[in-house]
């Protein structure tokens, strides 16, 4: 294969660059940001960026581009009509999120059940007062979308003595799941769950999936968690459900608009935990992401089947 120019729109440590250039001679890695990407795009063969980067303007100015790789799992801003109609390969970083995201989900769940969401507020006023507690032991967790993140959540939930149920397109044998539901049985699963975690990709089918109707299908004691994409949930309906006690609480890492606007009612609710789209972030993230990219680059160069190829029309 002839020389390859790789443009990366994120900082890389020298060990990351070295791992990429070690794949074959004649690889050039240029690290820059979106603002300066235009200076390099005409010569770029492979573009590496986060899936929320609007790559369309770059894509239209990239005659050599053959492959776009998302450092994230989501590719929501990478599937412009032009790329959909082209033979440009699109891959993502699916498979590296399970550990940090599942830890984040349990951090939020346990914050609610041990009252840390309330205690944190009290501590600011030096207030010594016990708050109600709950156990997650023997409670049911309902995972909406059993991909690699959902499976890691299921594994940890089992280890904590929970009953695990999940929705999944295909019925497979899942060692950490007690019962699988089809997506069309979502309401049935919601009604059976004490903790509901959304772990779906954002697609035309999942956008706006959670409305007041879905919150009404949940137990009034249920806690709802979204670590997927904000647009899967109608946020105004969620706020109403939380205000009216339709559900008990919500742990949210993703929002319809990010950053979450300062006037969102969610900020002030003490039955809501807001985290700034950081569930996947950990010191290990970039090491894992670069390793995955390097493995795929090797396959690309050797013309072997690549993994994590995204169906550009389906969106995941
Ligand atoms: C991702 C994310 O899509 O962290 O990777 O949200």
mmCIF file of N, CA and C in Angstrom, residues 102 105-106 109 136-144 146 149-150 152-167 176-179 181 189-190 192-198 219 223 225:
data_model
loop_
_atom_site.group_PDB
_atom_site.id
_atom_site.type_symbol
_atom_site.label_atom_id
_atom_site.label_comp_id
_atom_site.label_asym_id
_atom_site.label_seq_id
_atom_site.Cartn_x
_atom_site.Cartn_y
_atom_site.Cartn_z
ATOM 1 N N UNK A 102 -20.293 1.332 32.617
ATOM 2 C CA UNK A 102 -21.030 0.548 33.621
ATOM 3 C C UNK A 102 -20.673 1.037 35.025
ATOM 4 N N UNK A 105 -22.746 4.082 35.632
ATOM 5 C CA UNK A 105 -24.152 3.755 35.913
ATOM 6 C C UNK A 105 -24.303 3.337 37.377
ATOM 7 N N UNK A 106 -23.403 2.477 37.845
ATOM 8 C CA UNK A 106 -23.524 2.026 39.249
ATOM 9 C C UNK A 106 -23.213 3.157 40.223
ATOM 10 N N UNK A 109 -26.494 4.929 40.338
ATOM 11 C CA UNK A 109 -27.522 4.114 41.020
ATOM 12 C C UNK A 109 -27.305 4.106 42.517
ATOM 13 N N UNK A 136 -30.030 -2.212 46.328
ATOM 14 C CA UNK A 136 -30.252 -2.659 44.941
ATOM 15 C C UNK A 136 -30.312 -4.187 44.885
ATOM 16 N N UNK A 137 -29.845 -4.845 45.951
ATOM 17 C CA UNK A 137 -29.866 -6.302 46.047
ATOM 18 C C UNK A 137 -31.275 -6.839 45.766
ATOM 19 N N UNK A 138 -31.368 -7.816 44.874
ATOM 20 C CA UNK A 138 -32.633 -8.458 44.488
ATOM 21 C C UNK A 138 -33.622 -7.526 43.779
ATOM 22 N N UNK A 139 -33.174 -6.328 43.423
ATOM 23 C CA UNK A 139 -34.036 -5.452 42.613
ATOM 24 C C UNK A 139 -33.800 -5.790 41.136
ATOM 25 N N UNK A 140 -34.703 -5.313 40.294
ATOM 26 C CA UNK A 140 -34.596 -5.631 38.859
ATOM 27 C C UNK A 140 -34.040 -4.439 38.090
ATOM 28 N N UNK A 141 -33.003 -4.721 37.300
ATOM 29 C CA UNK A 141 -32.472 -3.695 36.404
ATOM 30 C C UNK A 141 -32.901 -4.051 34.982
ATOM 31 N N UNK A 142 -33.466 -3.077 34.290
ATOM 32 C CA UNK A 142 -33.915 -3.276 32.908
ATOM 33 C C UNK A 142 -32.991 -2.518 31.984
ATOM 34 N N UNK A 143 -32.299 -3.237 31.125
ATOM 35 C CA UNK A 143 -31.330 -2.597 30.232
ATOM 36 C C UNK A 143 -31.969 -2.485 28.847
ATOM 37 N N UNK A 144 -32.090 -1.256 28.378
ATOM 38 C CA UNK A 144 -32.725 -1.047 27.072
ATOM 39 C C UNK A 144 -31.610 -1.017 26.035
ATOM 40 N N UNK A 146 -29.078 -4.279 24.561
ATOM 41 C CA UNK A 146 -28.027 -5.116 25.162
ATOM 42 C C UNK A 146 -26.845 -5.276 24.199
ATOM 43 N N UNK A 149 -21.987 -2.380 26.031
ATOM 44 C CA UNK A 149 -22.142 -1.619 27.288
ATOM 45 C C UNK A 149 -23.208 -2.290 28.153
ATOM 46 N N UNK A 150 -24.330 -2.626 27.530
ATOM 47 C CA UNK A 150 -25.423 -3.279 28.267
ATOM 48 C C UNK A 150 -24.950 -4.569 28.919
ATOM 49 N N UNK A 152 -21.924 -5.376 29.940
ATOM 50 C CA UNK A 152 -21.040 -5.102 31.082
ATOM 51 C C UNK A 152 -21.873 -4.640 32.286
ATOM 52 N N UNK A 153 -22.925 -3.884 32.017
ATOM 53 C CA UNK A 153 -23.823 -3.466 33.106
ATOM 54 C C UNK A 153 -24.496 -4.714 33.689
ATOM 55 N N UNK A 154 -24.939 -5.614 32.793
ATOM 56 C CA UNK A 154 -25.620 -6.842 33.233
ATOM 57 C C UNK A 154 -24.689 -7.678 34.115
ATOM 58 N N UNK A 155 -23.433 -7.793 33.695
ATOM 59 C CA UNK A 155 -22.467 -8.605 34.461
ATOM 60 C C UNK A 155 -22.284 -8.044 35.877
ATOM 61 N N UNK A 156 -22.110 -6.731 35.956
ATOM 62 C CA UNK A 156 -21.905 -6.110 37.279
ATOM 63 C C UNK A 156 -23.185 -6.226 38.121
ATOM 64 N N UNK A 157 -24.338 -6.059 37.461
ATOM 65 C CA UNK A 157 -25.611 -6.125 38.188
ATOM 66 C C UNK A 157 -25.791 -7.513 38.801
ATOM 67 N N UNK A 158 -25.449 -8.531 38.044
ATOM 68 C CA UNK A 158 -25.559 -9.910 38.572
ATOM 69 C C UNK A 158 -24.664 -10.057 39.792
ATOM 70 N N UNK A 159 -23.444 -9.517 39.683
ATOM 71 C CA UNK A 159 -22.490 -9.598 40.796
ATOM 72 C C UNK A 159 -23.017 -8.898 42.043
ATOM 73 N N UNK A 160 -23.963 -7.970 41.853
ATOM 74 C CA UNK A 160 -24.507 -7.236 42.998
ATOM 75 C C UNK A 160 -25.851 -7.800 43.426
ATOM 76 N N UNK A 161 -26.160 -9.000 42.935
ATOM 77 C CA UNK A 161 -27.367 -9.692 43.403
ATOM 78 C C UNK A 161 -28.650 -9.202 42.777
ATOM 79 N N UNK A 162 -28.565 -8.578 41.602
ATOM 80 C CA UNK A 162 -29.782 -8.049 40.977
ATOM 81 C C UNK A 162 -30.387 -9.057 40.000
ATOM 82 N N UNK A 163 -31.644 -8.866 39.725
ATOM 83 C CA UNK A 163 -32.340 -9.568 38.656
ATOM 84 C C UNK A 163 -32.094 -8.706 37.399
ATOM 85 N N UNK A 164 -31.703 -9.352 36.306
ATOM 86 C CA UNK A 164 -31.355 -8.562 35.111
ATOM 87 C C UNK A 164 -32.285 -8.908 33.953
ATOM 88 N N UNK A 165 -32.925 -7.884 33.408
ATOM 89 C CA UNK A 165 -33.742 -8.079 32.207
ATOM 90 C C UNK A 165 -33.272 -7.057 31.168
ATOM 91 N N UNK A 166 -33.535 -7.352 29.894
ATOM 92 C CA UNK A 166 -33.028 -6.449 28.854
ATOM 93 C C UNK A 166 -33.864 -6.570 27.596
ATOM 94 N N UNK A 167 -33.867 -5.495 26.794
ATOM 95 C CA UNK A 167 -34.457 -5.617 25.453
ATOM 96 C C UNK A 167 -33.322 -5.847 24.469
ATOM 97 N N UNK A 176 -25.586 -13.339 31.694
ATOM 98 C CA UNK A 176 -25.858 -12.449 32.835
ATOM 99 C C UNK A 176 -27.268 -11.853 32.799
ATOM 100 N N UNK A 177 -28.106 -12.340 31.892
ATOM 101 C CA UNK A 177 -29.449 -11.770 31.763
ATOM 102 C C UNK A 177 -30.488 -12.845 32.088
ATOM 103 N N UNK A 178 -31.425 -12.520 32.982
ATOM 104 C CA UNK A 178 -32.440 -13.498 33.367
ATOM 105 C C UNK A 178 -33.567 -13.576 32.358
ATOM 106 N N UNK A 179 -33.869 -12.462 31.724
ATOM 107 C CA UNK A 179 -34.969 -12.488 30.754
ATOM 108 C C UNK A 179 -34.738 -11.440 29.666
ATOM 109 N N UNK A 181 -36.365 -9.344 26.419
ATOM 110 C CA UNK A 181 -37.610 -8.887 25.804
ATOM 111 C C UNK A 181 -37.294 -8.376 24.402
ATOM 112 N N UNK A 189 -41.224 -4.634 29.845
ATOM 113 C CA UNK A 189 -39.973 -4.667 30.599
ATOM 114 C C UNK A 189 -39.883 -3.465 31.560
ATOM 115 N N UNK A 190 -40.325 -2.303 31.090
ATOM 116 C CA UNK A 190 -40.272 -1.112 31.945
ATOM 117 C C UNK A 190 -41.096 -1.327 33.217
ATOM 118 N N UNK A 192 -41.623 -3.973 34.754
ATOM 119 C CA UNK A 192 -41.040 -4.981 35.647
ATOM 120 C C UNK A 192 -39.743 -4.495 36.311
ATOM 121 N N UNK A 193 -39.260 -3.294 35.949
ATOM 122 C CA UNK A 193 -37.907 -2.881 36.372
ATOM 123 C C UNK A 193 -37.921 -1.826 37.475
ATOM 124 N N UNK A 194 -36.930 -1.934 38.354
ATOM 125 C CA UNK A 194 -36.746 -0.911 39.393
ATOM 126 C C UNK A 194 -35.745 0.158 38.943
ATOM 127 N N UNK A 195 -34.818 -0.262 38.085
ATOM 128 C CA UNK A 195 -33.798 0.652 37.552
ATOM 129 C C UNK A 195 -33.791 0.429 36.036
ATOM 130 N N UNK A 196 -33.891 1.498 35.277
ATOM 131 C CA UNK A 196 -33.926 1.350 33.811
ATOM 132 C C UNK A 196 -32.728 2.096 33.240
ATOM 133 N N UNK A 197 -31.963 1.410 32.406
ATOM 134 C CA UNK A 197 -30.772 2.044 31.823
ATOM 135 C C UNK A 197 -30.896 2.024 30.301
ATOM 136 N N UNK A 198 -30.794 3.205 29.686
ATOM 137 C CA UNK A 198 -30.829 3.275 28.219
ATOM 138 C C UNK A 198 -29.403 3.130 27.693
ATOM 139 N N UNK A 219 -42.546 1.852 37.107
ATOM 140 C CA UNK A 219 -43.044 1.925 38.485
ATOM 141 C C UNK A 219 -42.823 3.353 39.020
ATOM 142 N N UNK A 223 -36.034 4.243 38.994
ATOM 143 C CA UNK A 223 -35.001 5.224 38.641
ATOM 144 C C UNK A 223 -34.619 4.999 37.181
ATOM 145 N N UNK A 225 -32.002 5.903 33.911
ATOM 146 C CA UNK A 225 -30.626 6.349 33.619
ATOM 147 C C UNK A 225 -30.425 6.420 32.108
#
